[in-house]
Coordinates of C-alpha atoms in Angstrom, one line a residue:
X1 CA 79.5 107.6 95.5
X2 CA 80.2 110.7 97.8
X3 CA 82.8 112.8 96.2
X4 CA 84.3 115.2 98.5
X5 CA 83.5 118.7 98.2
X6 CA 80.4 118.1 96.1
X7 CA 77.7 120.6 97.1
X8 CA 75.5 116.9 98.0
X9 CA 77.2 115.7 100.2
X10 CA 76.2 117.4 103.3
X11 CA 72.7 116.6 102.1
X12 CA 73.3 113.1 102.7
X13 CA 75.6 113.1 105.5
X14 CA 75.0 112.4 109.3
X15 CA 74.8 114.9 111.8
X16 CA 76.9 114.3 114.9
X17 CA 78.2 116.2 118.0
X18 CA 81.4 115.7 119.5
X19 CA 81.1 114.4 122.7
X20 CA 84.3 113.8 124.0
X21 CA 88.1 115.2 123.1
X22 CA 91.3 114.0 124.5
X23 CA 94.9 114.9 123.7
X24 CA 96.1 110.8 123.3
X25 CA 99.9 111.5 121.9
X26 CA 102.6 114.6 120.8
X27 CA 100.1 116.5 118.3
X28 CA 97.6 113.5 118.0
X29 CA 93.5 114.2 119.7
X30 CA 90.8 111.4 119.9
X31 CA 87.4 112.4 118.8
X32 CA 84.3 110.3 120.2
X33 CA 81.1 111.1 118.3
X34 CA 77.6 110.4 118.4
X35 CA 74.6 110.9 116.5
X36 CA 72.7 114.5 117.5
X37 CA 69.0 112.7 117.4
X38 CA 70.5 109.7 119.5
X39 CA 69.5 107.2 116.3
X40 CA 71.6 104.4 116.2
X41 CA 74.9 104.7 114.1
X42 CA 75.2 102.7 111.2
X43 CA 77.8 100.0 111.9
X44 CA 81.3 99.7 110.3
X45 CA 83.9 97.0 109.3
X46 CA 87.4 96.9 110.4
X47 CA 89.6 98.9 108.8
X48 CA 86.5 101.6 107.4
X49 CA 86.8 105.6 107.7
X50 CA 84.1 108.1 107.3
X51 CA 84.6 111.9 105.7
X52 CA 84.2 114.9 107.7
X53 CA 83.6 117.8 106.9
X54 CA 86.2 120.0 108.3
X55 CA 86.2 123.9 107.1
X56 CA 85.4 125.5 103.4
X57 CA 83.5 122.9 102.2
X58 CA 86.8 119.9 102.7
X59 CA 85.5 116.5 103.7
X60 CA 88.6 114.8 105.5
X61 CA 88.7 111.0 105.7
X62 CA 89.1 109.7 109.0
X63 CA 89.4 106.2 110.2
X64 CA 87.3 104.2 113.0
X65 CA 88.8 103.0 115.7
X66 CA 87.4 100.1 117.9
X67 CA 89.2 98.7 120.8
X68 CA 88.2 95.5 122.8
X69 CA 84.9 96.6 125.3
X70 CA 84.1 99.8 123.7
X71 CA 80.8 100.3 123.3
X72 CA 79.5 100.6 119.8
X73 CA 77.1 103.3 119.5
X74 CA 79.5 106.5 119.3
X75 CA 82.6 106.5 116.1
X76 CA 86.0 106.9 117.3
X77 CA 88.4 108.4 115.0
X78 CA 92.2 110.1 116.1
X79 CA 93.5 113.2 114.6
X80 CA 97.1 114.3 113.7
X81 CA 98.1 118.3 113.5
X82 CA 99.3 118.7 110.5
X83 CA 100.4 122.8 110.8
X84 CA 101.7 123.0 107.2
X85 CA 98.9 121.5 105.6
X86 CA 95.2 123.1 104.4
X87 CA 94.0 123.9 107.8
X88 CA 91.8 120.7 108.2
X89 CA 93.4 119.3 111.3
X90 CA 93.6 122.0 112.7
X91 CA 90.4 123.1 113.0
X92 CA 89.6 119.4 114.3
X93 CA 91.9 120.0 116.8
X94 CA 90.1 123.2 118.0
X95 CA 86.7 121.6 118.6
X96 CA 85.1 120.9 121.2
X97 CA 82.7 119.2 123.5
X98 CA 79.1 119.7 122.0
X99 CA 80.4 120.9 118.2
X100 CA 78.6 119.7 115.3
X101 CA 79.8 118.0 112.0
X102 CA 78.8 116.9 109.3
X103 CA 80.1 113.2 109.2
X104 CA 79.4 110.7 105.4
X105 CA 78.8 107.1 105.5
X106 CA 81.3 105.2 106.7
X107 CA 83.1 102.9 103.7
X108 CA 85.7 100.7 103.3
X109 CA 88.5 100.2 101.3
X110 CA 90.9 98.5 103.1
X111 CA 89.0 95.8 104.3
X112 CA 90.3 92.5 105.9
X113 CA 90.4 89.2 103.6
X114 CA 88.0 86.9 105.0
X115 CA 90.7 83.7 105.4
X116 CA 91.7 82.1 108.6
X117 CA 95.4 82.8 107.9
X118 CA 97.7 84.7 110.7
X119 CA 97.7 88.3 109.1
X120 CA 100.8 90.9 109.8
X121 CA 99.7 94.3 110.6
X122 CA 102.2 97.0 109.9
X123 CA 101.9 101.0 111.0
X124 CA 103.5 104.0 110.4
X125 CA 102.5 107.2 112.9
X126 CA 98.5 107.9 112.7
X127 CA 98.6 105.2 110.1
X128 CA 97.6 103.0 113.2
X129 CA 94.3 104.0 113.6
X130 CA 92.8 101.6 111.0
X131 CA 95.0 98.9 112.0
X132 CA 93.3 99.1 115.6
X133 CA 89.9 97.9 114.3
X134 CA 91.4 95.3 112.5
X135 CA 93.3 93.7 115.4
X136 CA 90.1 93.9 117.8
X137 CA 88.3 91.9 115.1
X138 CA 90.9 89.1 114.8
X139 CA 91.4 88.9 118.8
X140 CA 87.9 88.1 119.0
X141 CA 87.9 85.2 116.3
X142 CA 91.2 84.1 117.8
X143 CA 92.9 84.7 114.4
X144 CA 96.6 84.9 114.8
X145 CA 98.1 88.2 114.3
X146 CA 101.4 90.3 115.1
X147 CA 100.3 94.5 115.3
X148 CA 103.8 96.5 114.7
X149 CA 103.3 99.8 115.2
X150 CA 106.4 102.1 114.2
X151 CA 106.1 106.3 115.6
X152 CA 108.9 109.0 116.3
X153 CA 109.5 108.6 119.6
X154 CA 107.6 107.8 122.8
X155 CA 105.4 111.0 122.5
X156 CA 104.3 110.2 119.5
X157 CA 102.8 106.3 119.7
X158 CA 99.6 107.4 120.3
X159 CA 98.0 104.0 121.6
X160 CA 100.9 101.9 122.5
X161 CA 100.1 101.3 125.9
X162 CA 96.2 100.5 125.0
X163 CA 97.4 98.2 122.8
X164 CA 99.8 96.6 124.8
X165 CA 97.6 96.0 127.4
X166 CA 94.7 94.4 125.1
X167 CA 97.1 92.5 122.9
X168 CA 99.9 91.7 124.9
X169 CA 102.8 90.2 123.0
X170 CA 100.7 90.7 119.8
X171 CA 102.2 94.2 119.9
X172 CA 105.7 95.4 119.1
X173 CA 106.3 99.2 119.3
X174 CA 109.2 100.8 117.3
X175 CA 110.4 104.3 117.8
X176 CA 112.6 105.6 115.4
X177 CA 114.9 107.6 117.8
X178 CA 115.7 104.9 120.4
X179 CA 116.3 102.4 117.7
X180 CA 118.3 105.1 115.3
X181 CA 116.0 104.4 112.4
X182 CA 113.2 103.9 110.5
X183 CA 111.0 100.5 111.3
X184 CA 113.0 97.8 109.3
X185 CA 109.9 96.3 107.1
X186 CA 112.4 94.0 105.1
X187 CA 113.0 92.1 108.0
X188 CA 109.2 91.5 109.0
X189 CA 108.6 90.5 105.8
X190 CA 111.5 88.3 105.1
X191 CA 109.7 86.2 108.3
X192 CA 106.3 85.8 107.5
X193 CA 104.6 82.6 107.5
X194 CA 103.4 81.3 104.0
X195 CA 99.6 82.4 103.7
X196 CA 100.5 85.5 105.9
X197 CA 97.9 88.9 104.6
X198 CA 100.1 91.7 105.1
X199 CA 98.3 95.0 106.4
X200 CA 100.7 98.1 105.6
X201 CA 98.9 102.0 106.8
X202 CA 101.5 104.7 107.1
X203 CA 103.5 107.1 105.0
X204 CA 104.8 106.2 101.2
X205 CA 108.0 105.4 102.3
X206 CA 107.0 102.9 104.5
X207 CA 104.5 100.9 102.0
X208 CA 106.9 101.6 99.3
X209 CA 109.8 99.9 101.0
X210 CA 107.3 97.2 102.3
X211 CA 105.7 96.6 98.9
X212 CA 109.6 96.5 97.3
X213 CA 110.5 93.5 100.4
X214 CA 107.1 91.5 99.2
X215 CA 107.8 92.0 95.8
X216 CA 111.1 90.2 96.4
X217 CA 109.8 87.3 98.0
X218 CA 107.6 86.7 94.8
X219 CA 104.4 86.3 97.3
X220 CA 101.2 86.9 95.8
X221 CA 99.9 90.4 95.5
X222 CA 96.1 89.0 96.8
X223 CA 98.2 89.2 100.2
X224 CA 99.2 92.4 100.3
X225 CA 96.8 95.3 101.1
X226 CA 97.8 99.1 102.1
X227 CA 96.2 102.4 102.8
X228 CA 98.2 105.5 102.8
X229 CA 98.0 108.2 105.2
X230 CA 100.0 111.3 103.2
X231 CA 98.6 113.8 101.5
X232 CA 99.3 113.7 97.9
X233 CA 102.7 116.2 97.4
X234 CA 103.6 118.4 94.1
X235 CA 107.3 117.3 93.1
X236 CA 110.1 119.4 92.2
X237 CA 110.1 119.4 88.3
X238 CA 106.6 118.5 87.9
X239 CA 105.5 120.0 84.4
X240 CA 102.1 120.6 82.6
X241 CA 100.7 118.4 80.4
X242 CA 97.5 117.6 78.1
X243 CA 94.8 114.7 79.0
X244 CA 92.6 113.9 76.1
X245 CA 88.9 112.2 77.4
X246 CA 88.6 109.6 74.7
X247 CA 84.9 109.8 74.5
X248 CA 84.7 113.4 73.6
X249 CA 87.9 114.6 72.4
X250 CA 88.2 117.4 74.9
X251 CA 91.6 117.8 75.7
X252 CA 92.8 119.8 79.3
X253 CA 95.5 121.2 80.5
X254 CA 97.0 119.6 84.0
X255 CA 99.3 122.3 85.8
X256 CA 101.5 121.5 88.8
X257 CA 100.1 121.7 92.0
X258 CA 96.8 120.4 90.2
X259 CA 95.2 116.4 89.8
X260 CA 93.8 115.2 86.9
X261 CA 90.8 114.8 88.8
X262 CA 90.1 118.4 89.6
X263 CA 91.2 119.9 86.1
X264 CA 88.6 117.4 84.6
X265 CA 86.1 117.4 87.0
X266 CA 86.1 121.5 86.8
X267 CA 85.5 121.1 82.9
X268 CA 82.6 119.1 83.7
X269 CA 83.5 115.4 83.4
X270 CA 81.7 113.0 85.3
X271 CA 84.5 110.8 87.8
X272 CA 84.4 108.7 90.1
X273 CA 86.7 108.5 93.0
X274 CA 87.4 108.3 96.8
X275 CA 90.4 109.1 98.4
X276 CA 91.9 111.6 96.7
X277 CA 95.7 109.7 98.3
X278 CA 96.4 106.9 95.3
X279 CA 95.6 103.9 97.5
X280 CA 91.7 102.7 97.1
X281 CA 91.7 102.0 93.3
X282 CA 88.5 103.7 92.7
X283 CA 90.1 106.5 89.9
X284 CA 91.9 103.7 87.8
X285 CA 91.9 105.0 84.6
X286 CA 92.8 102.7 81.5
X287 CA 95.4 104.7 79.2
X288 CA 95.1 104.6 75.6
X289 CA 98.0 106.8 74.4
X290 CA 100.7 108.1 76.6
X291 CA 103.3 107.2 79.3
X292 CA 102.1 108.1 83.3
X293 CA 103.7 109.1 85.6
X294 CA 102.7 106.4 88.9
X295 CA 102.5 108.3 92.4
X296 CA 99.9 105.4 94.0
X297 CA 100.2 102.8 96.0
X298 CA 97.8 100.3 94.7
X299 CA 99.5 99.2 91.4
X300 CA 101.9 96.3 91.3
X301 CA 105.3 96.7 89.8
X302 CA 104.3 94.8 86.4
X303 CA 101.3 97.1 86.3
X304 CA 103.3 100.1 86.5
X305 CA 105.3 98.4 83.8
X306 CA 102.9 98.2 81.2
X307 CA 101.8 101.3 81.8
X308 CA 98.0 101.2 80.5
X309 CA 96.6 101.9 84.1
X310 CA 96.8 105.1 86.2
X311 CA 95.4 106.3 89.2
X312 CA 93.9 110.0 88.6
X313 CA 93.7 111.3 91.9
X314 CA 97.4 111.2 92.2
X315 CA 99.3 110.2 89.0
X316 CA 100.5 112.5 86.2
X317 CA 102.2 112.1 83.1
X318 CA 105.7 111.9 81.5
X319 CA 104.9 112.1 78.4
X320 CA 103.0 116.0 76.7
X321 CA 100.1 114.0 76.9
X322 CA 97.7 110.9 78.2
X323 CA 94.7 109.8 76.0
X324 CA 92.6 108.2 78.9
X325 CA 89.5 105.7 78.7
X326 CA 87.1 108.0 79.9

């Protein structure tokens, strides 16, 4: 396990130059990038990412993209500027032909099911870019699919036309200001086939109001499968509280503005995580005492019920404190 920021990982990273950069969409540049010693890169599933490392030590996850005839021996990822967040983006946005990063494994969380079942593919802004590999893959085993892809405006829907052309009808393209609103998920969902795998990337609105329209069908929750592309947020009213380790007793303070992760982590426990965004499951935490406060997207709503499962990379408390399994 690579966790970001860990003085190891750029020991065990590959080295790759940046060999093209294009402006694609309003705010949003394609990287292509191959290996600086020309080796072979290792190959990649649909729906994978890879971490960069982007400025200060952050590792940034970015997914791969592969459309129909690219060639498979450069990565592909696209890049939203974010100017009010840590500075990441940006300074992917200011390389530039022949620059050098520092690029982890690629790995996959948000894989598709192996079945032979028509599979919906939902995305919200840059939220796309996984969804991209995804539909190359089940074009090319004739799998039937439907790629919605929702943006701001036209500016915005980086890849539309790409798309379009390689998927034809496949692809519907919503823009929030011609259609005066958000992408209606209820109603894709209240028309899926029976069997249908649902494939949600985009903001927490979007998978929230997605997951909500699934859960009201009563279809399985095998079938539903989302990544989410936001940053974790502090919210208004956030409050300390305590997290007891339940194999040593230690008890730590959790601030706002702060994960549990990185309050533990800096007192020296051992965890295990990826994406830092509550949506790849890696952080579940059993809870022995306490009530949490959910903020992922992986748990279902009878899970969040019960209560005796959080997701540390994201989730806080409600109650003064969580004993945790750890």
């Amino acid at each position: 396990m690579l966790h970001p920021g860990h003085p190891g990982d750029a020991a065990q990273a590959l080295e790759l130059e940046v060999i093209t950069t294009t402006e694609i969409a309003d705010s949003i540049r394609e990287l292509t990038l191959r290996a600086v010693n020309g080796a072979a890169l290792p190959a990649f599933t649909p729906g994978a990412h890879v971490r960069i490392q982007v400025a200060d030590g952050q590792w940034n996850a970015y997914s791969l993209i592969t459309l129909p005839g690219q060639e498979a021996t450069a990565y592909r990822i696209a890049v939203r500027r974010e100017d009010g967040g840590a500075g990441g983006s940006r300074a992917m946005h200011a390389l530039r032909t022949g620059a050098r990063l520092q690029v982890q494994m690629p790995r996959n969380d948000f894989a598709l099911d192996t079945g032979t079942g028509p599979a919906l593919l939902i995305a919200g802004g840059i939220g796309l870019t996984p969804l991209i590999s995804m539909a190359t893959a089940l074009a090319l085993t004739g799998r039937d699919f439907r790629l919605v892809m929702a943006a701001r405006n036209r500016a915005a829907a980086a890849y539309a036309d790409t798309l379009a052309q390689s998927f034809g009808a496949r692809v519907a393209v919503h823009l929030d200001d011609e259609a005066g609103g958000p992408l209606p998920v209820s109603d894709l969902i209240a028309t899926a086939a029976p069997g249908t795998h649902v494939y949600v990337c985009g903001p927490r609105p979007m998978i929230d109001a997605t997951r909500a329209a699934w859960s009201a069908r009563a279809l399985p929750d095998a079938q539903f499968h989302t990544e989410l592309f936001d940053a974790p947020q502090t919210e208004a009213g956030d409050q300390p509280f305590e997290v007891e380790v339940a194999s040593s007793g230690q008890v730590f303070t959790v601030p706002p503005g702060k994960t549990i992760i990185e309050v533990l982590e800096a007192g020296g426990v051992d965890l295990v995580y990826d994406c830092q965004r509550g949506d790849c499951g890696i952080c579940q935490t059993g809870v022995l005492e306490g009530t949490p406060d959910h903020r992922d997207v992986v748990l279902s709503p009878a899970e969040r019920e019960a209560g005796k499962l959080i997701h540390i990379c994201v989730s806080r408390a409600k109650s003064a404190r969580l004993k945790l399994d750890l």
